[in-house]
Short mmCIF file of C-alpha atoms and ligand atoms in Angstrom, two decimals:
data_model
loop_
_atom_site.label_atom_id
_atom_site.label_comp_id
_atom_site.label_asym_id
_atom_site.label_seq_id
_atom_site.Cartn_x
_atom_site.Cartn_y
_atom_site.Cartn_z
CA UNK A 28 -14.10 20.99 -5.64
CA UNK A 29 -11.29 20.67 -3.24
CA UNK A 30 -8.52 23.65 -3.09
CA UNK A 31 -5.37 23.17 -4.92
CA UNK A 32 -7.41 20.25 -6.80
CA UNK A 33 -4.43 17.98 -8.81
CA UNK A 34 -6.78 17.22 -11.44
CA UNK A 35 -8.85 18.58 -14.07
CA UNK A 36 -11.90 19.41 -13.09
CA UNK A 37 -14.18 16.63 -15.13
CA UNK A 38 -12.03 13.69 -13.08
CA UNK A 39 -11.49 15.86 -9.95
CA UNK A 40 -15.40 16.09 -9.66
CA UNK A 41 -15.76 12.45 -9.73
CA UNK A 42 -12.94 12.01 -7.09
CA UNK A 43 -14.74 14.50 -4.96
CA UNK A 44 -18.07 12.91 -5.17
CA UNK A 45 -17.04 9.32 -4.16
CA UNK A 46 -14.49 10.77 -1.77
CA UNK A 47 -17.55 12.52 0.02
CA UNK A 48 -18.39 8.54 0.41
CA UNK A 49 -15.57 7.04 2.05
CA UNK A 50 -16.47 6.17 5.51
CA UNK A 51 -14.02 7.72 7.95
CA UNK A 52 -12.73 5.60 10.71
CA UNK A 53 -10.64 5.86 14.18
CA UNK A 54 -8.34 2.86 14.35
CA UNK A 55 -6.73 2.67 17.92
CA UNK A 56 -6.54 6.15 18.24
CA UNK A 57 -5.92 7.31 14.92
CA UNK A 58 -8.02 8.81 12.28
CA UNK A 59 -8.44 7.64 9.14
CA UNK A 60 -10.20 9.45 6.12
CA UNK A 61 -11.42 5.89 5.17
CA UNK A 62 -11.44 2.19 6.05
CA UNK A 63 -9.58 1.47 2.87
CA UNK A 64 -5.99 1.93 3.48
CA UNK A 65 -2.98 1.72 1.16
CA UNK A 66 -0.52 -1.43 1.96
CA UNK A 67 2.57 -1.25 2.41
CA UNK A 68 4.99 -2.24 -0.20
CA UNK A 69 8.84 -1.83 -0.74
CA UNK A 70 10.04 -0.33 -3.74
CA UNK A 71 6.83 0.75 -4.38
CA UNK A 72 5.15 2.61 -1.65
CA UNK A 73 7.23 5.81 -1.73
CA UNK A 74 6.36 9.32 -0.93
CA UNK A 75 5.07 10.12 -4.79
CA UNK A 76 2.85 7.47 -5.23
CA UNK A 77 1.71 7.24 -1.75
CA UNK A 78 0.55 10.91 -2.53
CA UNK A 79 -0.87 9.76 -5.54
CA UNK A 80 -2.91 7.05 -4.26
CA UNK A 81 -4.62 9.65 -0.78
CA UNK A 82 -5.36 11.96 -3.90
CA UNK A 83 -7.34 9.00 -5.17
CA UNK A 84 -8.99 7.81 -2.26
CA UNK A 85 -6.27 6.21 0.36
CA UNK A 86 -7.92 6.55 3.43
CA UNK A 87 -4.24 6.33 4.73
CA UNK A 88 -0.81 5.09 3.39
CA UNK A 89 2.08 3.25 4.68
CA UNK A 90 5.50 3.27 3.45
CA UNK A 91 7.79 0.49 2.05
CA UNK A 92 9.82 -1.65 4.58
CA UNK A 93 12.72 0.21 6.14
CA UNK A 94 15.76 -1.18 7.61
CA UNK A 95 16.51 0.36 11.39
CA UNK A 96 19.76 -1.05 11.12
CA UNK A 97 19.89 1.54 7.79
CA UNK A 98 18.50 4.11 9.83
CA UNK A 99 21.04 3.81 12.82
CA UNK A 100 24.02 3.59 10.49
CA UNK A 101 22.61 6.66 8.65
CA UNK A 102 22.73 5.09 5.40
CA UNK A 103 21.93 7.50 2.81
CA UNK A 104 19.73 5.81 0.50
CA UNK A 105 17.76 4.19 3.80
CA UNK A 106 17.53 8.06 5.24
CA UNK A 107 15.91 9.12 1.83
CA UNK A 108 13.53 6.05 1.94
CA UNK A 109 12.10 7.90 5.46
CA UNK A 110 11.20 11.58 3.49
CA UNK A 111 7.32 12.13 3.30
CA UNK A 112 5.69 14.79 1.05
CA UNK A 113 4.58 17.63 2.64
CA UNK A 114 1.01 16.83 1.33
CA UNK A 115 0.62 13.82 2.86
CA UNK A 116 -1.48 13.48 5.06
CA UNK A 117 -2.45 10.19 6.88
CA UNK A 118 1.30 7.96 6.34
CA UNK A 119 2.64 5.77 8.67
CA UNK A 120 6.12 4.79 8.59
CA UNK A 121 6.92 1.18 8.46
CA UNK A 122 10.39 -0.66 10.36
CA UNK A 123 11.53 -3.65 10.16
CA UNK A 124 14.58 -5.33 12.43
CA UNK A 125 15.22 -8.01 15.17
CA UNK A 126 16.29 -6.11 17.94
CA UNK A 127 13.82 -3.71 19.95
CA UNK A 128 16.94 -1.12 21.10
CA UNK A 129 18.06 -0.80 17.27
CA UNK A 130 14.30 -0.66 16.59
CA UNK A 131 13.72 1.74 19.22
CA UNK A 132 16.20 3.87 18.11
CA UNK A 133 15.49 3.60 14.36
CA UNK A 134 11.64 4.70 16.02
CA UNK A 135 13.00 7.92 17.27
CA UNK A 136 14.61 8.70 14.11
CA UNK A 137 11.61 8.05 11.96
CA UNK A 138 9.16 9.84 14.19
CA UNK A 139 11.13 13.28 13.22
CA UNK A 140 10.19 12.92 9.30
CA UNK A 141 6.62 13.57 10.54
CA UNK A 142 4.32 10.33 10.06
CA UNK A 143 1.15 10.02 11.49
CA UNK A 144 2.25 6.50 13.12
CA UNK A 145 4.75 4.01 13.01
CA UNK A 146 4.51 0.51 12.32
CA UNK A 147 6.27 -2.66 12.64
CA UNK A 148 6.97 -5.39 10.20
CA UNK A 149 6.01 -8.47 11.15
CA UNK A 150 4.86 -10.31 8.05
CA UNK A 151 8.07 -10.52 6.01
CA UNK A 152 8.41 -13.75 4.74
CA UNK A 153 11.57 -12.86 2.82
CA UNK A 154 14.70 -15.03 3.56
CA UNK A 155 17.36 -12.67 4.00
CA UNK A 156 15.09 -10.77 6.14
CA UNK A 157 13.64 -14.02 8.49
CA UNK A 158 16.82 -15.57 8.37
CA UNK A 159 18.10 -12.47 10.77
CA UNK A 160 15.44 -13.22 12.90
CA UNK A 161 12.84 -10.25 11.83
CA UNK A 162 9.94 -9.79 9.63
CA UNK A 163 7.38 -12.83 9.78
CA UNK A 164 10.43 -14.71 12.42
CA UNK A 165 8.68 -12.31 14.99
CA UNK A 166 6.22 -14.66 15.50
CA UNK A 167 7.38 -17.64 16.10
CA UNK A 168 8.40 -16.56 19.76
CA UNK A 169 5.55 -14.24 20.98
CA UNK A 170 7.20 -14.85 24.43
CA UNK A 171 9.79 -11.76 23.32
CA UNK A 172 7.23 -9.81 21.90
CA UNK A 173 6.40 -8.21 25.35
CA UNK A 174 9.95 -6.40 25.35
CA UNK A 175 10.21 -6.17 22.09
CA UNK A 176 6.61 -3.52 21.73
CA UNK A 177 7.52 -1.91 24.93
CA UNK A 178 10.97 -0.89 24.16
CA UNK A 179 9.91 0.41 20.77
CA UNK A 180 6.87 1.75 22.31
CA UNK A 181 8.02 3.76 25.26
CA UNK A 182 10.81 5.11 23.12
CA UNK A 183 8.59 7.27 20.83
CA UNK A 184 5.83 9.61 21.06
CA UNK A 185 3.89 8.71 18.16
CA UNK A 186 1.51 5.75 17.87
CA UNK A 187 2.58 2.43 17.29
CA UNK A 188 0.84 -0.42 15.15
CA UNK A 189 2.06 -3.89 13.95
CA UNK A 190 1.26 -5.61 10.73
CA UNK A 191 1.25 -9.44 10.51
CA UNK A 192 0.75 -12.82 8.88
CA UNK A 193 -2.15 -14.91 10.45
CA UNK A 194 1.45 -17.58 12.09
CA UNK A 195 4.49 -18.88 10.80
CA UNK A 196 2.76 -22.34 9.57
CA UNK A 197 -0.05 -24.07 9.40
CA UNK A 198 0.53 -25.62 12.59
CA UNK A 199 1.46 -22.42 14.39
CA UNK A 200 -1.33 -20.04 13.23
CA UNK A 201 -1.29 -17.26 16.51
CA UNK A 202 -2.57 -14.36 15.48
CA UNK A 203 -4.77 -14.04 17.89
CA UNK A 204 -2.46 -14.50 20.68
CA UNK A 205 -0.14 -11.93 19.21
CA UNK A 206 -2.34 -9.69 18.79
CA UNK A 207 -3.55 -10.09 22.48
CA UNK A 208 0.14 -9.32 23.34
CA UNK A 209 -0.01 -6.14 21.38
CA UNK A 210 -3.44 -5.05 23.35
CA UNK A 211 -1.32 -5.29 26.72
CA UNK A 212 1.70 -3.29 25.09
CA UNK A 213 0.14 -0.31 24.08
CA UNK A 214 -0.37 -1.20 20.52
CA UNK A 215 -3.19 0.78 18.75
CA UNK A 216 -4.02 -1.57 15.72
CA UNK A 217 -2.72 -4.89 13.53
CA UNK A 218 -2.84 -5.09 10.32
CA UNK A 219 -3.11 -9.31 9.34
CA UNK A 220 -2.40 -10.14 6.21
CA UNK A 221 -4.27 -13.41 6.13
CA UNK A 222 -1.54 -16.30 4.81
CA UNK A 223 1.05 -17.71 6.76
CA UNK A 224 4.85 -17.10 6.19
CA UNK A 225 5.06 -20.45 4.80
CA UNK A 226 2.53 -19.64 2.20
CA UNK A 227 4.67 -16.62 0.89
CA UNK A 228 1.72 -15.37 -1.92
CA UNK A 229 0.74 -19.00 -2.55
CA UNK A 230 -3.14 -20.29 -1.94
CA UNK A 231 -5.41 -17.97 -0.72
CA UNK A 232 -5.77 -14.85 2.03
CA UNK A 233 -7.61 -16.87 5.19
CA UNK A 234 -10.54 -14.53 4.90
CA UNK A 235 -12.42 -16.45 7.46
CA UNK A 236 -9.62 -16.34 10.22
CA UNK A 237 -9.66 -12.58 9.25
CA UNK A 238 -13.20 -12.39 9.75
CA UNK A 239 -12.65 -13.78 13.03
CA UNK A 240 -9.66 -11.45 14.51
CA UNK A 241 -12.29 -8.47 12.96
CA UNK A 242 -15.20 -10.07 15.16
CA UNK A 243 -13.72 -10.82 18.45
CA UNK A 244 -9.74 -9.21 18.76
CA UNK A 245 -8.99 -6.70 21.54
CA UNK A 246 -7.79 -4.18 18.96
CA UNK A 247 -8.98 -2.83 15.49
CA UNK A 248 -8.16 -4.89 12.78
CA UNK A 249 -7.08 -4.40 9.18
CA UNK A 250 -7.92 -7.32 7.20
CA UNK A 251 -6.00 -7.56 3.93
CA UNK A 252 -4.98 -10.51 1.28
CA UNK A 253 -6.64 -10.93 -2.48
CA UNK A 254 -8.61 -8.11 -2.64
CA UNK A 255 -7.69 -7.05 -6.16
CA UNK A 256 -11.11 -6.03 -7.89
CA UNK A 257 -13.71 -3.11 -7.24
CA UNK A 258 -16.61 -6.26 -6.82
CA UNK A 259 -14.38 -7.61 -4.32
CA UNK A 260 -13.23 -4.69 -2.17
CA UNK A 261 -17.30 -3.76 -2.58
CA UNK A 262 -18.21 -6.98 -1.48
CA UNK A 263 -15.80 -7.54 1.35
CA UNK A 264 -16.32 -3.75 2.50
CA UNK A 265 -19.98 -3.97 3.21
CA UNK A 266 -19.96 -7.29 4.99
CA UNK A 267 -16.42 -7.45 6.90
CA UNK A 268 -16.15 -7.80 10.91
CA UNK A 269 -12.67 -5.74 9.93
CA UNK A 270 -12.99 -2.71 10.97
CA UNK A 271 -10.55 -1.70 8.03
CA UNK A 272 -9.06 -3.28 4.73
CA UNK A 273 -5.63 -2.94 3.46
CA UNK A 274 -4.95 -3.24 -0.44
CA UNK A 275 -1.92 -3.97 -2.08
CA UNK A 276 -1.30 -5.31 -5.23
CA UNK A 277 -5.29 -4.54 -6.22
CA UNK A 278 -4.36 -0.88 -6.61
CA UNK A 279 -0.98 -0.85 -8.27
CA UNK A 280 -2.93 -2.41 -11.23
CA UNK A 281 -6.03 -0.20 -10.88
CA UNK A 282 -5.39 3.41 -9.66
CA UNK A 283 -9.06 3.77 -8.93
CA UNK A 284 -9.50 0.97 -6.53
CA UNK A 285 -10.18 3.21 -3.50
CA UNK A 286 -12.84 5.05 -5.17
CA UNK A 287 -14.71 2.43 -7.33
CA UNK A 288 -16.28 0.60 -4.20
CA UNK A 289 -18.26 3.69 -3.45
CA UNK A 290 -19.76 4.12 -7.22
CA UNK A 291 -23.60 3.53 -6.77
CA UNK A 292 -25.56 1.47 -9.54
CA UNK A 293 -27.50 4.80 -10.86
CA UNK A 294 -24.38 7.12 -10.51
CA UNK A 295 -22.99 6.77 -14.12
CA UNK A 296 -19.75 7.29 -13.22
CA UNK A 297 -16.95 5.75 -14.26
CA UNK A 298 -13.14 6.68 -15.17
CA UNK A 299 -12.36 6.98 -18.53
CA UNK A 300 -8.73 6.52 -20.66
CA UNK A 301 -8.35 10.02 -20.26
CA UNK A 302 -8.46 9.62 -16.25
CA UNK A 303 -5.91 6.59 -16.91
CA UNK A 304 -3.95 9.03 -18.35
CA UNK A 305 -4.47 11.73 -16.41
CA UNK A 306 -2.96 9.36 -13.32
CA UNK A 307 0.01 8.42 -15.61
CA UNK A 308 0.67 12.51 -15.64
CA UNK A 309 0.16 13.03 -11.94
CA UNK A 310 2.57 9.91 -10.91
CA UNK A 311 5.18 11.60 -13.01
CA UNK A 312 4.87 14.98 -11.54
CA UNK A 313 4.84 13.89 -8.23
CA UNK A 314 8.13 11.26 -8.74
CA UNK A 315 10.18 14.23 -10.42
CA UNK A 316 10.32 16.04 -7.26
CA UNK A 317 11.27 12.94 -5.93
CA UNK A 318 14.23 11.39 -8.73
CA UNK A 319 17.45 13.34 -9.05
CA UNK A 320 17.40 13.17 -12.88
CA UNK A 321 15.07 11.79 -15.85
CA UNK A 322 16.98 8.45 -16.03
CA UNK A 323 16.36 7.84 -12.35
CA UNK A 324 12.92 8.97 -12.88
CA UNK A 325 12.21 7.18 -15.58
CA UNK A 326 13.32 3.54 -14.50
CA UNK A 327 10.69 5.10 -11.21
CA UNK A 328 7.51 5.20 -13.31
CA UNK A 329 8.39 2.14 -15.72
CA UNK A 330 7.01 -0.55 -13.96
CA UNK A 331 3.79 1.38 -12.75
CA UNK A 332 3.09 2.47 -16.45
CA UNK A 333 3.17 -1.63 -16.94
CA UNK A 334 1.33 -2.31 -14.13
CA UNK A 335 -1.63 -0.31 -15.27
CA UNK A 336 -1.94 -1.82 -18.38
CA UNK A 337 -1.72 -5.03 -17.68
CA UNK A 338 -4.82 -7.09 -18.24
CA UNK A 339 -5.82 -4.74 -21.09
CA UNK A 340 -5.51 -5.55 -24.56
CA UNK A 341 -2.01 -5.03 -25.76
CA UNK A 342 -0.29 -4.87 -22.62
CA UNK A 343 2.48 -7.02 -24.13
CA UNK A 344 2.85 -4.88 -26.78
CA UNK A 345 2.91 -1.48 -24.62
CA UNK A 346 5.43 -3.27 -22.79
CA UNK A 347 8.10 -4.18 -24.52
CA UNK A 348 7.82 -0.41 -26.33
CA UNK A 349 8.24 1.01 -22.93
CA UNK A 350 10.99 -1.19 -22.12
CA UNK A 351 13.48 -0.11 -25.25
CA UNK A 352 12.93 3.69 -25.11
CA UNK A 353 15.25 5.30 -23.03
CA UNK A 354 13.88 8.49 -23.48
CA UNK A 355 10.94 10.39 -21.12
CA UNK A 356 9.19 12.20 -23.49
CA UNK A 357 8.77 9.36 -25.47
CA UNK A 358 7.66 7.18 -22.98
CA UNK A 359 4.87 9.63 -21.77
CA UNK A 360 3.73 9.44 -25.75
CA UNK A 361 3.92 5.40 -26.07
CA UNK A 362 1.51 6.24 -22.47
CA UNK A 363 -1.02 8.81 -24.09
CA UNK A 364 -1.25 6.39 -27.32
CA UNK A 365 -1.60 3.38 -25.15
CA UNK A 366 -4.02 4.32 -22.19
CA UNK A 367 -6.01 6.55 -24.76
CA UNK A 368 -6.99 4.16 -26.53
CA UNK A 369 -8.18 1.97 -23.93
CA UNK A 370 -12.13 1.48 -24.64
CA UNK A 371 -13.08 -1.20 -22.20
CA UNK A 372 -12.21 -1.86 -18.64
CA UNK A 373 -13.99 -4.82 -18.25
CA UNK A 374 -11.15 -6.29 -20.14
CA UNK A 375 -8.83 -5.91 -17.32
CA UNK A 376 -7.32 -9.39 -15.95
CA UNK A 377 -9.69 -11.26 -13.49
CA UNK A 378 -8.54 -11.56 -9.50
CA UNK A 379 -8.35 -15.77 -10.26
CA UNK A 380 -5.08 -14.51 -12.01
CA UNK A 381 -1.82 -14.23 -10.26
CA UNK A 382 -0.07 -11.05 -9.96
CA UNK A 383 3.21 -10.02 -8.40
CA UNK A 384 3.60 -13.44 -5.61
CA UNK A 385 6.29 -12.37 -3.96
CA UNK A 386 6.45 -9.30 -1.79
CA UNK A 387 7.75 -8.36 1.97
CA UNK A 388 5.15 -8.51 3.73
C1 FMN B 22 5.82 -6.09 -4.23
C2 FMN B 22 5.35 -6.23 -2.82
C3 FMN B 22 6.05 -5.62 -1.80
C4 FMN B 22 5.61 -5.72 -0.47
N1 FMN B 22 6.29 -5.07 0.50
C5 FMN B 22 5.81 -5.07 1.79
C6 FMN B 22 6.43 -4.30 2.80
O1 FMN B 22 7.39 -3.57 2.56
N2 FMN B 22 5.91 -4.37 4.05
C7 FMN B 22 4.82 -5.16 4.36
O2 FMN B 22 4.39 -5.19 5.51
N3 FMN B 22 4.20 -5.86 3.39
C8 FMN B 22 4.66 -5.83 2.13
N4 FMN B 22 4.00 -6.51 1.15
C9 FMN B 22 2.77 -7.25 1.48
C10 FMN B 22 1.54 -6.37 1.24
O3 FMN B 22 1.52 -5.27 2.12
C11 FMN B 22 0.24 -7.19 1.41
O4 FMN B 22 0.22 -7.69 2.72
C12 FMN B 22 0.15 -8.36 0.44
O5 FMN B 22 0.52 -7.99 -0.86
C13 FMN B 22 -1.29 -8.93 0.40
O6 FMN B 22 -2.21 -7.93 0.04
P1 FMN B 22 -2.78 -7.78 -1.48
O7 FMN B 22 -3.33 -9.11 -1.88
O8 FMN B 22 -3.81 -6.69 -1.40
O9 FMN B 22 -1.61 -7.43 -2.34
C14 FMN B 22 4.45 -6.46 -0.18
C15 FMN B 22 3.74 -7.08 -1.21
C16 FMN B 22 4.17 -6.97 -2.52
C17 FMN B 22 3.38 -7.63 -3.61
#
């Protein structure tokens, strides 16, 4: 059992025994406690359930978008976005902005809240965020991006990484050729997810392009796009050229998506509705350090409490319960009623079903 263990010891010991699993990994020159690593993802990825998520397997985390232009202005609510838990371990901090001095600068600042590494964003596809010439835009002129990673890079101590869409279009697909700029700059991995920006969430993640960059790039890749089920991350993880996967949206709906992969067919193990529950609990602990009161903290774990059920039976129902009380006891009740009673997994929605298509990233 590992020291200072968050959970009770029947669910800790499963954690523990597909943890021992995880295949550890060096990506550029960074360590990783396994090739499955958190995505990034704003309003989502903050330091409480980033936590949550390396206690349940994250081989390493990344944090929501963050403005530099917040950072260099000293915004508050942009300077609180930058605070990492004490207990994490393997985070990067993620920038986003058009301009490599503000992004340079916006570096330095970020590298003295302690990541591991910090990365760029440069798979955005958001209008307000394109339309000022960063995010996904950062593509469409690789002839900057020389500068651009140098300024950034020479500016900060800390590693630097990028993460990606496979091109702008269909017609101007260049990962490669970005990512062949990165090798030159100092850049010590790319994360790709595999649509363009025109796609947004639409269609599917160009696994075989991804396959490709895994096979032949100059620099580690994390492949990531779709990969929303424990078959599928299973699948993909024992056959992949990547020499990492990012997930996303996969584990917001299944808190046990970075340990599942590594259940063998005669283990017998498997996470019951009082480990569902049990994860409900931890979130909650770990976002009132975080909120400065119980409204604040409650309007926090809302959408993640919906997010876990949905696909199950009821889900509706749970819903719109957790919706009209405005009270946090009460909502941790509706929780224990609801996930306890949850008998059969398999019920969950199937990855042919969307979920959450629009994102920043
Ligand atoms: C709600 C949401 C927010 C996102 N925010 C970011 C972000 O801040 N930075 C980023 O690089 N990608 C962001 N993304 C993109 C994800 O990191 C990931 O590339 C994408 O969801 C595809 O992976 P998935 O199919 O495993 O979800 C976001 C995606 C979603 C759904």
């Amino acid at each position: 059992m590992t020291k200072n263990a968050p959970f009770r010891p029947e669910l800790q010991k499963k954690i523990d025994t597909l943890k021992a699993r995880r295949k550890p990994i060096t990506l550029g020159s960074i360590p990783f406690e396994s090739n499955l690593i958190l995505a990034p993802m704003s309003s989502i990825c903050n330091a409480p359930y980033r936590l949550l998520m390396e206690d349940l397997g994250a081989g390493g985390t990344v944090s929501e978008l963050i403005s530099c232009h917040g950072i260099n202005y000293k915004n508050v609510r942009t300077t609180e976005m930058l605070k990492i838990d004490p207990r994490e371990k393997n985070i990067g901090i993620q920038l986003f902005g058009e301009g490599a001095e503000a992004m340079a600068n916006a570096a330095k600042v970020a590298e003295e809240f302690g990541p591991k590494f910090i990365d760029i964003n440069m798979g955005c596809p958001v209008k307000k965020v394109v339309g000022t010439g960063a995010g996904s835009s950062l593509l469409k002129d690789p002839t900057q991006l020389p500068v651009f990673f140098s300024t950034i890079k020479k500016a900060i101590k800390l590693p630097l990484s990028i993460k990606i869409r496979i091109g702008w279009d269909h017609d101007s697909i260049n990962a490669m050729e970005v990512i062949h700029i990165a090798k030159e700059e100092g850049i010590e991995f790319v994360a790709v997810h595999g649509r363009t920006r025109a796609q947004q969430y639409t269609g599917q993640a160009n696994w075989n392009l991804l396959e490709s960059l895994g096979e032949k790039a100059p620099l580690d890749i994390i492949g990531n796009g779709d990969l929303h089920t424990s078959a599928l991350v299973k699948a993909k993880m024992n056959s992949t050229n990547c020499q990492a996967l990012m997930l996303g949206r996969g584990p917001i709906r299944n808190p046990f998506l970075f340990l599942e992969p590594f259940i063998q067919e005669d283990d017998n193990i498997f996470f019951t509705p009082e480990d569902h529950f049990e994860v409900v609990q931890k979130l909650i602990e770990y976002a009132r350090i975080y909120a400065h009161n119980d409204h604040i903290l409650l309007i926090s774990i809302r959408k993640h409490l919906i997010w876990m059920a949905a696909g199950f039976n009821n889900a509706g129902v749970f819903r719109d319960l957790i919706f009209k009380t405005p009270d946090l006891d009460e909502t941790i009740k509706i929780s224990e009623d609801f996930f306890m009673s949850l008998q059969d997994q398999k019920k969950r929605l199937g990855d042919h079903e969307s979920f959450m298509t629009s994102g920043h990233g």
